[in-house]
mmCIF file of C-alpha atoms in Angstrom:
data_model
loop_
_atom_site.group_PDB
_atom_site.id
_atom_site.type_symbol
_atom_site.label_atom_id
_atom_site.label_comp_id
_atom_site.label_asym_id
_atom_site.label_seq_id
_atom_site.Cartn_x
_atom_site.Cartn_y
_atom_site.Cartn_z
ATOM 1 C CA UNK H 1 91.908 57.129 71.554
ATOM 2 C CA UNK H 2 88.202 56.296 71.827
ATOM 3 C CA UNK H 3 87.523 57.428 68.244
ATOM 4 C CA UNK H 4 90.465 55.377 66.975
ATOM 5 C CA UNK H 5 89.167 52.331 68.836
ATOM 6 C CA UNK H 6 85.745 52.730 67.249
ATOM 7 C CA UNK H 7 87.285 52.903 63.807
ATOM 8 C CA UNK H 8 89.235 49.739 64.631
ATOM 9 C CA UNK H 9 86.053 47.914 65.638
ATOM 10 C CA UNK H 10 84.263 49.059 62.464
ATOM 11 C CA UNK H 11 87.214 48.038 60.300
ATOM 12 C CA UNK H 12 87.272 44.612 61.932
ATOM 13 C CA UNK H 13 83.544 44.205 61.368
ATOM 14 C CA UNK H 14 83.895 45.049 57.675
ATOM 15 C CA UNK H 15 86.879 42.692 57.367
ATOM 16 C CA UNK H 16 84.800 39.904 58.941
ATOM 17 C CA UNK H 17 82.080 40.502 56.365
ATOM 18 C CA UNK H 18 84.605 40.550 53.529
ATOM 19 C CA UNK H 19 86.155 37.259 54.637
ATOM 20 C CA UNK H 20 82.723 35.620 54.711
ATOM 21 C CA UNK H 21 81.245 37.552 51.793
ATOM 22 C CA UNK H 22 79.137 34.749 50.324
ATOM 23 C CA UNK H 23 77.530 33.946 53.658
ATOM 24 C CA UNK H 24 76.777 37.604 54.319
ATOM 25 C CA UNK H 25 75.284 38.154 50.838
ATOM 26 C CA UNK H 26 72.962 35.152 51.263
ATOM 27 C CA UNK H 27 72.085 36.317 54.762
ATOM 28 C CA UNK H 28 71.389 39.866 53.586
ATOM 29 C CA UNK H 29 69.204 38.628 50.740
ATOM 30 C CA UNK H 30 67.102 36.563 53.162
ATOM 31 C CA UNK H 31 66.827 39.489 55.584
ATOM 32 C CA UNK H 32 65.667 41.796 52.786
ATOM 33 C CA UNK H 33 63.070 39.214 51.673
ATOM 34 C CA UNK H 34 61.670 38.996 55.225
ATOM 35 C CA UNK H 35 61.651 42.763 55.670
ATOM 36 C CA UNK H 36 59.975 43.247 52.262
ATOM 37 C CA UNK H 37 57.011 41.142 53.386
ATOM 38 C CA UNK H 38 56.845 43.106 56.629
ATOM 39 C CA UNK H 39 57.146 46.402 54.730
ATOM 40 C CA UNK H 40 54.362 45.412 52.321
ATOM 41 C CA UNK H 41 52.020 44.773 55.252
ATOM 42 C CA UNK H 42 53.010 48.126 56.764
ATOM 43 C CA UNK H 43 52.373 49.912 53.452
ATOM 44 C CA UNK H 44 48.945 48.294 53.156
ATOM 45 C CA UNK H 45 48.110 49.205 56.759
ATOM 46 C CA UNK H 46 49.142 52.859 56.270
ATOM 47 C CA UNK H 47 46.991 53.230 53.147
ATOM 48 C CA UNK H 48 43.976 51.538 54.728
ATOM 49 C CA UNK H 49 44.247 53.959 57.651
ATOM 50 C CA UNK H 50 44.576 56.844 55.205
ATOM 51 C CA UNK H 51 41.500 55.767 53.249
ATOM 52 C CA UNK H 52 39.467 55.256 56.416
ATOM 53 C CA UNK H 53 40.393 58.787 57.474
ATOM 54 C CA UNK H 54 39.109 60.153 54.146
ATOM 55 C CA UNK H 55 35.840 58.226 54.309
ATOM 56 C CA UNK H 56 35.336 59.035 57.987
ATOM 57 C CA UNK H 57 35.552 62.792 57.357
ATOM 58 C CA UNK H 58 33.183 62.946 54.370
ATOM 59 C CA UNK H 59 29.854 61.482 53.309
ATOM 60 C CA UNK H 60 29.165 60.513 49.722
ATOM 61 C CA UNK H 61 26.390 58.529 48.065
ATOM 62 C CA UNK H 62 25.626 56.747 44.818
ATOM 63 C CA UNK H 63 21.951 56.861 43.837
ATOM 64 C CA UNK H 64 21.119 54.178 41.266
ATOM 65 C CA UNK H 65 18.088 54.669 39.013
ATOM 66 C CA UNK H 66 15.688 52.067 37.644
ATOM 67 C CA UNK H 67 15.842 51.289 33.941
ATOM 68 C CA UNK H 68 13.353 53.359 31.972
ATOM 69 C CA UNK H 69 13.093 56.177 34.507
ATOM 70 C CA UNK H 70 11.477 59.105 32.716
ATOM 71 C CA UNK H 71 12.969 62.581 32.468
ATOM 72 C CA UNK H 72 10.154 63.887 34.715
ATOM 73 C CA UNK H 73 10.978 61.420 37.510
ATOM 74 C CA UNK H 74 14.671 62.162 37.106
ATOM 75 C CA UNK H 75 14.012 65.880 37.519
ATOM 76 C CA UNK H 76 12.135 65.182 40.754
ATOM 77 C CA UNK H 77 15.012 63.062 42.063
ATOM 78 C CA UNK H 78 17.484 65.754 41.019
ATOM 79 C CA UNK H 79 15.472 68.466 42.802
ATOM 80 C CA UNK H 80 15.148 66.392 45.981
ATOM 81 C CA UNK H 81 18.893 65.680 46.126
ATOM 82 C CA UNK H 82 19.731 69.365 45.727
ATOM 83 C CA UNK H 83 17.352 70.203 48.585
ATOM 84 C CA UNK H 84 19.304 68.041 51.056
ATOM 85 C CA UNK H 85 21.600 70.000 53.451
ATOM 86 C CA UNK H 86 25.144 70.257 52.046
ATOM 87 C CA UNK H 87 24.379 67.960 49.073
ATOM 88 C CA UNK H 88 26.175 68.508 45.783
ATOM 89 C CA UNK H 89 25.643 66.396 42.684
ATOM 90 C CA UNK H 90 29.174 65.668 41.597
ATOM 91 C CA UNK H 91 28.183 63.799 38.446
ATOM 92 C CA UNK H 92 25.261 62.158 36.671
ATOM 93 C CA UNK H 93 26.355 58.880 35.065
ATOM 94 C CA UNK H 94 24.155 57.591 32.259
ATOM 95 C CA UNK H 95 24.006 53.908 31.391
ATOM 96 C CA UNK H 96 26.345 54.559 28.461
ATOM 97 C CA UNK H 97 28.807 56.483 30.650
ATOM 98 C CA UNK H 98 28.750 53.662 33.229
ATOM 99 C CA UNK H 99 29.638 51.139 30.510
ATOM 100 C CA UNK H 100 32.464 53.336 29.212
ATOM 101 C CA UNK H 101 33.837 53.724 32.753
ATOM 102 C CA UNK H 102 33.737 49.945 33.232
ATOM 103 C CA UNK H 103 35.553 49.360 29.926
ATOM 104 C CA UNK H 104 38.206 51.902 30.891
ATOM 105 C CA UNK H 105 38.674 50.188 34.267
ATOM 106 C CA UNK H 106 38.992 46.709 32.706
ATOM 107 C CA UNK H 107 41.367 47.857 29.964
ATOM 108 C CA UNK H 108 42.374 45.010 27.666
ATOM 109 C CA UNK H 109 40.016 42.614 29.482
ATOM 110 C CA UNK H 110 36.938 44.618 28.404
ATOM 111 C CA UNK H 111 36.443 42.872 25.025
ATOM 112 C CA UNK H 112 33.778 40.512 26.381
ATOM 113 C CA UNK H 113 31.526 43.496 27.187
ATOM 114 C CA UNK H 114 31.008 44.125 23.473
ATOM 115 C CA UNK H 115 29.240 40.734 23.234
ATOM 116 C CA UNK H 116 26.461 41.781 25.635
ATOM 117 C CA UNK H 117 23.063 42.146 23.984
ATOM 118 C CA UNK H 118 22.034 44.957 26.353
ATOM 119 C CA UNK H 119 23.629 47.316 28.845
ATOM 120 C CA UNK H 120 22.957 45.901 32.364
ATOM 121 C CA UNK H 121 24.468 48.866 34.210
ATOM 122 C CA UNK H 122 22.118 51.427 35.828
ATOM 123 C CA UNK H 123 22.283 55.197 35.523
ATOM 124 C CA UNK H 124 23.282 56.896 38.758
ATOM 125 C CA UNK H 125 24.016 60.116 40.608
ATOM 126 C CA UNK H 126 27.268 60.691 42.473
ATOM 127 C CA UNK H 127 26.409 62.879 45.455
ATOM 128 C CA UNK H 128 28.857 64.437 47.917
ATOM 129 C CA UNK H 129 27.831 66.087 51.190
ATOM 130 C CA UNK H 130 30.086 68.989 52.131
ATOM 131 C CA UNK H 131 30.058 71.788 54.670
ATOM 132 C CA UNK H 132 30.055 71.999 58.488
ATOM 133 C CA UNK H 133 26.868 69.909 58.829
ATOM 134 C CA UNK H 134 28.103 66.964 56.757
ATOM 135 C CA UNK H 135 29.464 64.985 59.727
ATOM 136 C CA UNK H 136 26.227 65.331 61.681
ATOM 137 C CA UNK H 137 24.037 63.892 58.917
ATOM 138 C CA UNK H 138 22.393 60.493 59.373
ATOM 139 C CA UNK H 139 23.291 58.549 56.202
ATOM 140 C CA UNK H 140 20.733 55.802 56.828
ATOM 141 C CA UNK H 141 17.920 58.339 57.167
ATOM 142 C CA UNK H 142 18.931 60.073 53.942
ATOM 143 C CA UNK H 143 19.266 56.682 52.233
ATOM 144 C CA UNK H 144 15.715 55.810 53.294
ATOM 145 C CA UNK H 145 14.365 59.095 51.933
ATOM 146 C CA UNK H 146 16.121 58.628 48.597
ATOM 147 C CA UNK H 147 15.116 54.960 48.306
ATOM 148 C CA UNK H 148 11.452 55.911 48.695
ATOM 149 C CA UNK H 149 11.551 58.167 45.611
ATOM 150 C CA UNK H 150 9.869 56.824 42.484
ATOM 151 C CA UNK H 151 12.545 55.735 40.005
ATOM 152 C CA UNK H 152 15.323 55.004 42.551
ATOM 153 C CA UNK H 153 16.575 51.411 42.479
ATOM 154 C CA UNK H 154 19.235 51.456 45.202
ATOM 155 C CA UNK H 155 21.322 53.839 47.325
ATOM 156 C CA UNK H 156 24.800 53.187 48.718
ATOM 157 C CA UNK H 157 26.801 55.504 50.948
ATOM 158 C CA UNK H 158 30.475 55.677 51.936
ATOM 159 C CA UNK H 159 29.835 54.945 55.634
ATOM 160 C CA UNK H 160 28.751 51.397 54.672
ATOM 161 C CA UNK H 161 32.169 50.804 53.130
ATOM 162 C CA UNK H 162 33.786 52.442 56.135
ATOM 163 C CA UNK H 163 32.251 49.884 58.515
ATOM 164 C CA UNK H 164 33.319 46.994 56.280
ATOM 165 C CA UNK H 165 36.853 48.321 55.970
ATOM 166 C CA UNK H 166 37.192 48.821 59.723
ATOM 167 C CA UNK H 167 36.502 45.115 60.210
ATOM 168 C CA UNK H 168 38.919 44.236 57.418
ATOM 169 C CA UNK H 169 41.567 46.542 58.905
ATOM 170 C CA UNK H 170 41.262 44.756 62.255
ATOM 171 C CA UNK H 171 41.933 41.430 60.508
ATOM 172 C CA UNK H 172 44.892 42.901 58.579
ATOM 173 C CA UNK H 173 46.315 44.317 61.822
ATOM 174 C CA UNK H 174 46.014 40.946 63.564
ATOM 175 C CA UNK H 175 47.497 38.948 60.676
ATOM 176 C CA UNK H 176 50.227 41.551 60.165
ATOM 177 C CA UNK H 177 51.153 41.432 63.850
ATOM 178 C CA UNK H 178 51.491 37.639 63.842
ATOM 179 C CA UNK H 179 53.406 37.478 60.564
ATOM 180 C CA UNK H 180 55.529 40.495 61.533
ATOM 181 C CA UNK H 181 56.539 38.870 64.803
ATOM 182 C CA UNK H 182 57.522 35.653 63.028
ATOM 183 C CA UNK H 183 59.495 37.584 60.407
ATOM 184 C CA UNK H 184 61.351 39.537 63.106
ATOM 185 C CA UNK H 185 62.292 36.265 64.800
ATOM 186 C CA UNK H 186 63.443 34.968 61.419
ATOM 187 C CA UNK H 187 65.697 38.015 60.906
ATOM 188 C CA UNK H 188 67.210 37.585 64.398
ATOM 189 C CA UNK H 189 67.796 33.890 63.689
ATOM 190 C CA UNK H 190 69.514 34.655 60.366
ATOM 191 C CA UNK H 191 71.796 37.308 61.875
ATOM 192 C CA UNK H 192 72.608 35.031 64.824
ATOM 193 C CA UNK H 193 73.714 32.193 62.579
ATOM 194 C CA UNK H 194 75.679 34.495 60.295
ATOM 195 C CA UNK H 195 77.597 35.982 63.226
ATOM 196 C CA UNK H 196 78.090 32.470 64.621
ATOM 197 C CA UNK H 197 79.792 31.418 61.391
ATOM 198 C CA UNK H 198 82.012 34.496 61.546
ATOM 199 C CA UNK H 199 82.947 33.709 65.151
ATOM 200 C CA UNK H 200 83.713 30.119 64.199
ATOM 201 C CA UNK H 201 85.990 31.241 61.351
ATOM 202 C CA UNK H 202 87.911 33.505 63.758
ATOM 203 C CA UNK H 203 87.953 31.183 66.779
ATOM 204 C CA UNK H 204 91.753 30.832 66.840
ATOM 205 C CA UNK H 205 92.235 34.605 66.592
ATOM 206 C CA UNK H 206 89.743 35.116 69.419
ATOM 207 C CA UNK H 207 91.622 32.612 71.619
ATOM 208 C CA UNK H 208 94.892 34.466 71.026
ATOM 209 C CA UNK H 209 93.294 37.830 71.846
ATOM 210 C CA UNK H 210 91.915 36.429 75.109
ATOM 211 C CA UNK H 211 95.323 34.951 76.002
ATOM 212 C CA UNK H 212 97.085 38.302 75.581
ATOM 213 C CA UNK H 213 94.553 40.021 77.833
ATOM 214 C CA UNK H 214 91.853 41.400 75.490
ATOM 215 C CA UNK H 215 88.648 42.276 77.337
ATOM 216 C CA UNK H 216 85.272 40.780 76.464
ATOM 217 C CA UNK H 217 84.153 44.181 75.161
ATOM 218 C CA UNK H 218 87.148 44.376 72.828
ATOM 219 C CA UNK H 219 86.453 40.912 71.404
ATOM 220 C CA UNK H 220 82.655 41.301 71.093
ATOM 221 C CA UNK H 221 82.443 44.867 69.711
ATOM 222 C CA UNK H 222 83.278 44.008 66.042
ATOM 223 C CA UNK H 223 80.619 41.282 66.011
ATOM 224 C CA UNK H 224 77.995 43.682 67.400
ATOM 225 C CA UNK H 225 78.910 46.182 64.701
ATOM 226 C CA UNK H 226 78.700 43.422 62.110
ATOM 227 C CA UNK H 227 75.106 42.695 63.080
ATOM 228 C CA UNK H 228 74.321 46.420 63.092
ATOM 229 C CA UNK H 229 75.783 46.815 59.578
ATOM 230 C CA UNK H 230 73.579 43.961 58.380
ATOM 231 C CA UNK H 231 70.567 45.672 59.927
ATOM 232 C CA UNK H 232 71.463 48.994 58.302
ATOM 233 C CA UNK H 233 71.958 47.422 54.868
ATOM 234 C CA UNK H 234 68.830 45.277 55.196
ATOM 235 C CA UNK H 235 66.638 48.218 56.214
ATOM 236 C CA UNK H 236 68.074 50.559 53.583
ATOM 237 C CA UNK H 237 67.788 48.088 50.704
ATOM 238 C CA UNK H 238 64.245 47.124 51.745
ATOM 239 C CA UNK H 239 63.032 50.735 51.864
ATOM 240 C CA UNK H 240 64.611 51.379 48.467
ATOM 241 C CA UNK H 241 62.976 48.264 46.996
ATOM 242 C CA UNK H 242 59.594 49.235 48.467
ATOM 243 C CA UNK H 243 59.867 52.733 47.010
ATOM 244 C CA UNK H 244 60.866 51.444 43.558
ATOM 245 C CA UNK H 245 57.963 49.008 43.662
ATOM 246 C CA UNK H 246 55.622 51.832 44.717
ATOM 247 C CA UNK H 247 56.815 54.014 41.805
ATOM 248 C CA UNK H 248 56.568 51.171 39.280
ATOM 249 C CA UNK H 249 53.178 49.804 40.345
ATOM 250 C CA UNK H 250 51.619 52.852 41.996
ATOM 251 C CA UNK H 251 47.841 52.736 41.728
ATOM 252 C CA UNK H 252 45.833 55.568 40.319
ATOM 253 C CA UNK H 253 43.354 57.393 42.539
ATOM 254 C CA UNK H 254 40.571 55.068 43.641
ATOM 255 C CA UNK H 255 37.061 56.520 43.472
ATOM 256 C CA UNK H 256 34.396 54.738 45.474
ATOM 257 C CA UNK H 257 30.759 55.714 46.109
ATOM 258 C CA UNK H 258 31.220 59.099 44.470
ATOM 259 C CA UNK H 259 33.931 60.217 46.842
ATOM 260 C CA UNK H 260 37.070 62.199 46.147
ATOM 261 C CA UNK H 261 39.752 59.944 44.586
ATOM 262 C CA UNK H 262 41.833 58.203 47.234
ATOM 263 C CA UNK H 263 45.545 58.156 46.487
ATOM 264 C CA UNK H 264 47.850 55.221 47.205
ATOM 265 C CA UNK H 265 50.679 56.808 49.202
ATOM 266 C CA UNK H 266 54.135 55.683 50.275
ATOM 267 C CA UNK H 267 55.249 55.281 53.888
ATOM 268 C CA UNK H 268 55.430 58.597 55.799
ATOM 269 C CA UNK H 269 58.822 59.680 57.174
ATOM 270 C CA UNK H 270 57.933 58.564 60.720
ATOM 271 C CA UNK H 271 57.097 55.049 59.582
ATOM 272 C CA UNK H 272 60.280 54.827 57.497
ATOM 273 C CA UNK H 273 62.403 55.844 60.502
ATOM 274 C CA UNK H 274 60.569 53.303 62.684
ATOM 275 C CA UNK H 275 61.018 50.551 60.075
ATOM 276 C CA UNK H 276 64.723 51.334 59.608
ATOM 277 C CA UNK H 277 65.283 51.454 63.387
ATOM 278 C CA UNK H 278 63.556 48.078 63.769
ATOM 279 C CA UNK H 279 65.867 46.575 61.142
ATOM 280 C CA UNK H 280 68.971 47.890 62.920
ATOM 281 C CA UNK H 281 67.654 46.731 66.306
ATOM 282 C CA UNK H 282 67.033 43.209 64.951
ATOM 283 C CA UNK H 283 70.583 43.072 63.580
ATOM 284 C CA UNK H 284 72.051 44.105 66.941
ATOM 285 C CA UNK H 285 69.771 41.671 68.772
ATOM 286 C CA UNK H 286 70.932 38.810 66.558
ATOM 287 C CA UNK H 287 74.556 39.742 67.305
ATOM 288 C CA UNK H 288 73.881 39.807 71.055
ATOM 289 C CA UNK H 289 72.368 36.329 70.902
ATOM 290 C CA UNK H 290 75.315 35.012 68.878
ATOM 291 C CA UNK H 291 78.091 36.429 71.054
ATOM 292 C CA UNK H 292 76.228 35.499 74.231
ATOM 293 C CA UNK H 293 76.035 31.851 73.149
ATOM 294 C CA UNK H 294 79.338 31.351 71.343
ATOM 295 C CA UNK H 295 81.859 33.636 73.075
#
């Protein structure tokens, strides 16, 4: 009996959506648009956290050389770097290699580089610190030692970028929280008005059901399921759209300050479940508001 009643409620909810198909399609499209913005912020937040975790667990440096540095001075710099605890020279980048890397990064926009009369890019070493002592190293002290070497122009390390990104991540979290809250309210508002229109279209049927003794639960259940179905469809379509966008526009590994390439990843399973559950909860919440006000 209970199972049959649930099937009846679900069938009624689907019939309501079919009778007001245009309204529900427009509503669903708006919900998906709102959730896509929220999902994009979540995807950005997850990857920023992932990148911060990579940079926080490893130390890497780029040592830039002055133009005209002799082979003798370069050998001294090379020897000093190799003497540092846990240091490994991942790559030496000549001025020509640096220009080729820049052209490869710019792609079709790199034509203007051919008009340069000289190569302004410096040669550099990409240095990675590995091993159990890497986390205990003082990057500023090592930077000072390297900067004092004859022939070294500048030194940058990954912890500098880590500090900048932590501040940026705090701003993203704050902006994402504000925008996310507004978007959630927007989804609830959309579902509420959609269910209100459905209730209005069935007002005579609802009056008859109440007259013959139907309980409030019996009358309200299909509308609650209707909001839940909208939440399910909205969350599912949004996650699919996010994944297709991730596959189509997925970034290559990002290498910064000589570190291991950082991959742009999709939402982990836990975040997808949380996002989908939020979508369903917003749909149900919008239904509750609608039936509480109009029934």
